[in-house]
Amino acid sequence: MINKALKLIRQFHKVRQTELAERFQMSKSYLSEIESGKKPVSFELLEKYSAEFDIPASSLVFFSESLSGKKGMSEKFRSSFSGKILDVIEWLVEKDESKKTKT
């Protein structure tokens, strides 16, 4: 789920994958594989997203499925809650993109 969150954060900030890959000094194809969940997300990459988009790394990690059992939240609840947040972000991105196509 962290991969989807990273992609939506990038889209929300209107940054193209090519631009971000260049800023992070990695290939676009590698960033694409990360965002699609084909490659694992490293802590170093989370720190880069944190700095680039001014989001605490801890907030990014919240979306990671590896945080099972923290603070009494069940995995099912955490996954459901994270999914809902991601759905809202995705909806905002799509809404913004549809406005662009109408103008």
XYZ file of N, CA and C in Angstrom:
309
model
N 0.814 -1.200 0.000
C 0.000 0.000 0.000
C 0.858 1.265 0.000
N 2.061 1.198 0.526
C 2.941 2.369 0.560
C 3.254 2.845 -0.853
N 3.381 1.913 -1.789
C 3.679 2.291 -3.163
C 2.560 3.149 -3.753
N 1.317 2.798 -3.479
C 0.182 3.575 -3.984
C 0.162 4.963 -3.338
N 0.472 5.032 -2.053
C 0.516 6.321 -1.358
C 1.574 7.228 -1.970
N 2.745 6.682 -2.269
C 3.818 7.490 -2.857
C 3.409 8.021 -4.229
N 2.772 7.181 -5.018
C 2.321 7.606 -6.347
C 1.287 8.722 -6.235
N 0.321 8.559 -5.342
C -0.721 9.568 -5.187
C -0.174 10.878 -4.633
N 0.795 10.807 -3.762
C 1.427 12.030 -3.244
C 2.100 12.779 -4.386
N 2.804 12.050 -5.233
C 3.459 12.671 -6.393
C 2.419 13.307 -7.309
N 1.350 12.580 -7.610
C 0.305 13.097 -8.488
C -0.397 14.297 -7.868
N -0.658 14.236 -6.581
C -1.322 15.338 -5.892
C -0.521 16.629 -6.020
N 0.789 16.507 -5.993
C 1.671 17.673 -6.106
C 1.991 18.025 -7.557
N 1.311 17.337 -8.485
C 1.439 17.618 -9.917
C 2.874 17.500 -10.418
N 3.554 16.473 -9.957
C 4.933 16.207 -10.383
C 4.903 14.970 -11.270
N 5.457 15.103 -12.462
C 5.516 13.954 -13.367
C 6.554 12.964 -12.871
N 6.331 11.719 -13.195
C 7.230 10.646 -12.781
C 8.652 10.902 -13.287
N 8.760 11.402 -14.503
C 10.067 11.703 -15.087
C 10.804 12.757 -14.270
N 10.081 13.800 -13.873
C 10.683 14.874 -13.076
C 11.187 14.356 -11.733
N 10.346 13.569 -11.071
C 10.717 13.077 -9.747
C 11.894 12.113 -9.831
N 11.889 11.266 -10.833
C 13.003 10.332 -11.015
C 14.304 11.103 -11.200
N 14.233 12.185 -11.952
C 15.424 13.015 -12.168
C 15.887 13.653 -10.856
N 14.948 14.188 -10.095
C 15.287 14.808 -8.803
C 15.899 13.792 -7.841
N 15.396 12.559 -7.891
C 15.887 11.507 -7.005
C 17.088 10.771 -7.587
N 17.517 11.175 -8.757
C 18.666 10.568 -9.441
C 18.488 9.058 -9.607
N 17.340 8.703 -10.186
C 17.065 7.300 -10.505
C 16.339 7.268 -11.843
N 16.284 6.108 -12.445
C 15.603 6.004 -13.735
C 14.088 6.066 -13.541
N 13.414 6.560 -14.578
C 11.957 6.624 -14.544
C 11.368 5.222 -14.421
N 11.982 4.259 -15.090
C 11.457 2.891 -15.040
C 11.558 2.308 -13.627
N 12.639 2.633 -12.914
C 12.787 2.137 -11.545
C 11.725 2.765 -10.638
N 11.507 4.080 -10.786
C 10.480 4.752 -9.985
C 9.098 4.181 -10.316
N 8.866 3.897 -11.575
C 7.606 3.294 -11.993
C 7.399 1.929 -11.334
N 8.452 1.140 -11.274
C 8.362 -0.178 -10.633
C 8.082 -0.052 -9.136
N 8.648 0.955 -8.508
C 8.395 1.193 -7.084
C 6.933 1.585 -6.880
N 6.457 2.547 -7.681
C 5.087 3.029 -7.528
C 4.048 1.968 -7.873
N 4.413 1.015 -8.707
C 3.470 -0.053 -9.064
C 3.576 -1.254 -8.127
N 4.505 -1.206 -7.178
C 4.646 -2.278 -6.198
C 5.524 -3.429 -6.646
N 6.201 -3.273 -7.769
C 7.073 -4.343 -8.272
C 8.432 -4.351 -7.586
N 8.843 -3.205 -7.055
C 10.106 -3.089 -6.319
C 9.794 -2.604 -4.909
N 10.586 -3.008 -3.930
C 10.341 -2.566 -2.548
C 10.723 -1.097 -2.342
N 10.078 -0.485 -1.369
C 10.356 0.909 -1.020
C 11.403 0.919 0.083
N 12.512 1.593 -0.165
C 13.572 1.669 0.841
C 13.321 2.844 1.786
N 13.942 2.788 2.949
C 13.828 3.900 3.892
C 14.444 5.162 3.291
N 15.513 4.992 2.538
C 16.162 6.135 1.879
C 15.182 6.836 0.933
N 14.404 6.053 0.204
C 13.424 6.644 -0.707
C 12.320 7.357 0.074
N 11.885 6.772 1.177
C 10.887 7.443 2.016
C 11.409 8.793 2.500
N 12.673 8.843 2.860
C 13.274 10.112 3.293
C 13.287 11.129 2.157
N 13.537 10.667 0.933
C 13.531 11.576 -0.222
C 12.128 12.133 -0.463
N 11.115 11.270 -0.399
C 9.730 11.736 -0.549
C 9.387 12.716 0.570
N 9.806 12.399 1.773
C 9.551 13.252 2.924
C 10.109 14.658 2.699
N 11.343 14.734 2.253
C 11.982 16.027 2.011
C 11.360 16.741 0.810
N 11.114 16.011 -0.247
C 10.587 16.597 -1.488
C 9.197 17.195 -1.302
N 8.333 16.486 -0.581
C 6.942 16.916 -0.463
C 6.593 17.464 0.921
N 7.604 17.645 1.759
C 7.433 18.212 3.097
C 6.372 17.447 3.903
N 6.539 16.132 3.905
C 5.650 15.238 4.654
C 6.528 14.431 5.605
N 6.195 14.369 6.890
C 7.019 13.571 7.806
C 7.113 12.116 7.335
N 8.291 11.565 7.425
C 8.492 10.166 7.031
C 7.564 9.250 7.821
N 7.288 9.622 9.061
C 6.390 8.796 9.882
C 4.988 8.732 9.278
N 4.549 9.807 8.648
C 3.241 9.794 7.986
C 3.248 8.877 6.775
N 4.368 8.850 6.080
C 4.490 7.943 4.937
C 4.502 6.491 5.399
N 5.209 6.251 6.482
C 5.326 4.891 7.010
C 3.981 4.381 7.513
N 3.106 5.296 7.932
C 1.779 4.907 8.406
C 1.069 4.016 7.394
N 1.294 4.279 6.116
C 0.626 3.527 5.062
C 1.247 2.156 4.838
N 2.393 1.944 5.395
C 3.081 0.675 5.173
C 2.387 -0.453 5.916
N 2.220 -1.558 5.269
C 1.562 -2.711 5.881
C 2.442 -3.396 6.918
N 3.695 -3.017 6.985
C 4.611 -3.655 7.925
C 4.462 -3.147 9.357
N 3.532 -2.240 9.601
C 3.359 -1.673 10.943
C 2.309 -2.415 11.760
N 2.134 -3.672 11.518
C 1.072 -4.421 12.193
C 1.245 -4.424 13.711
N 0.124 -4.253 14.384
C 0.122 -4.367 15.837
C 0.494 -3.125 16.606
N 0.777 -2.026 15.981
C 1.167 -0.810 16.709
C -0.052 -0.158 17.355
N 0.093 0.287 18.586
C -0.886 1.062 19.340
C -2.267 0.423 19.376
N -2.326 -0.887 19.360
C -3.592 -1.577 19.532
C -4.514 -1.588 18.324
N -4.122 -0.951 17.252
C -4.948 -0.973 16.057
C -4.813 -2.316 15.373
N -5.911 -2.903 15.019
C -5.831 -4.179 14.318
C -5.358 -3.946 12.886
N -4.750 -4.954 12.317
C -4.268 -4.859 10.935
C -5.433 -4.603 9.985
N -6.558 -5.253 10.234
C -7.725 -5.082 9.369
C -8.208 -3.631 9.407
N -8.284 -3.042 10.600
C -8.714 -1.651 10.724
C -7.718 -0.717 10.054
N -6.423 -0.915 10.328
C -5.386 -0.054 9.770
C -5.410 -0.104 8.243
N -5.529 -1.294 7.700
C -5.565 -1.462 6.255
C -6.798 -0.783 5.663
N -7.931 -0.953 6.313
C -9.172 -0.331 5.853
C -9.074 1.189 5.922
N -8.577 1.703 7.047
C -8.439 3.144 7.241
C -7.473 3.734 6.227
N -6.336 3.097 6.037
C -5.346 3.566 5.066
C -5.935 3.549 3.664
N -6.679 2.499 3.360
C -7.314 2.400 2.048
C -8.287 3.536 1.802
N -9.056 3.897 2.822
C -10.015 5.003 2.686
C -9.292 6.324 2.452
N -8.214 6.563 3.177
C -7.439 7.786 2.987
C -6.885 7.838 1.571
N -6.348 6.729 1.105
C -5.814 6.678 -0.254
C -6.912 6.896 -1.284
N -8.099 6.365 -1.043
C -9.218 6.579 -1.961
C -9.572 8.060 -2.056
N -9.569 8.762 -0.925
C -9.869 10.193 -0.916
C -8.802 10.971 -1.687
N -7.543 10.656 -1.462
C -6.462 11.330 -2.180
C -6.589 11.067 -3.676
N -6.862 9.819 -4.039
C -7.016 9.457 -5.449
C -8.184 10.223 -6.069
N -9.273 10.348 -5.350
C -10.434 11.087 -5.827
C -10.071 12.555 -6.064
N -9.320 13.157 -5.140
C -8.902 14.548 -5.300
C -8.020 14.733 -6.529
N -7.110 13.800 -6.748
C -6.233 13.871 -7.920
C -7.065 13.773 -9.195
N -7.981 12.817 -9.249
C -8.825 12.638 -10.433
C -9.709 13.856 -10.669
N -10.240 14.429 -9.608
C -11.083 15.621 -9.713
C -10.281 16.782 -10.290
N -9.068 16.952 -9.811
C -8.200 18.016 -10.298
C -7.849 17.803 -11.770
N -7.560 16.557 -12.148
C -7.215 16.258 -13.534
C -8.407 16.459 -14.457
N -9.617 16.162 -13.991
C -10.800 16.355 -14.833
C -11.075 17.840 -15.048
N -10.745 18.678 -14.078
C -10.882 20.126 -14.243
C -9.953 20.625 -15.341
N -8.748 20.064 -15.400
C -7.773 20.468 -16.418
C -8.274 20.153 -17.818
N -8.912 19.015 -17.990
C -9.365 18.609 -19.318
C -10.567 19.422 -19.778
N -11.327 19.981 -18.851
C -12.493 20.794 -19.204
C -12.100 22.201 -19.629
N -10.949 22.670 -19.176
C -10.543 24.039 -19.510
C -9.733 24.099 -20.758
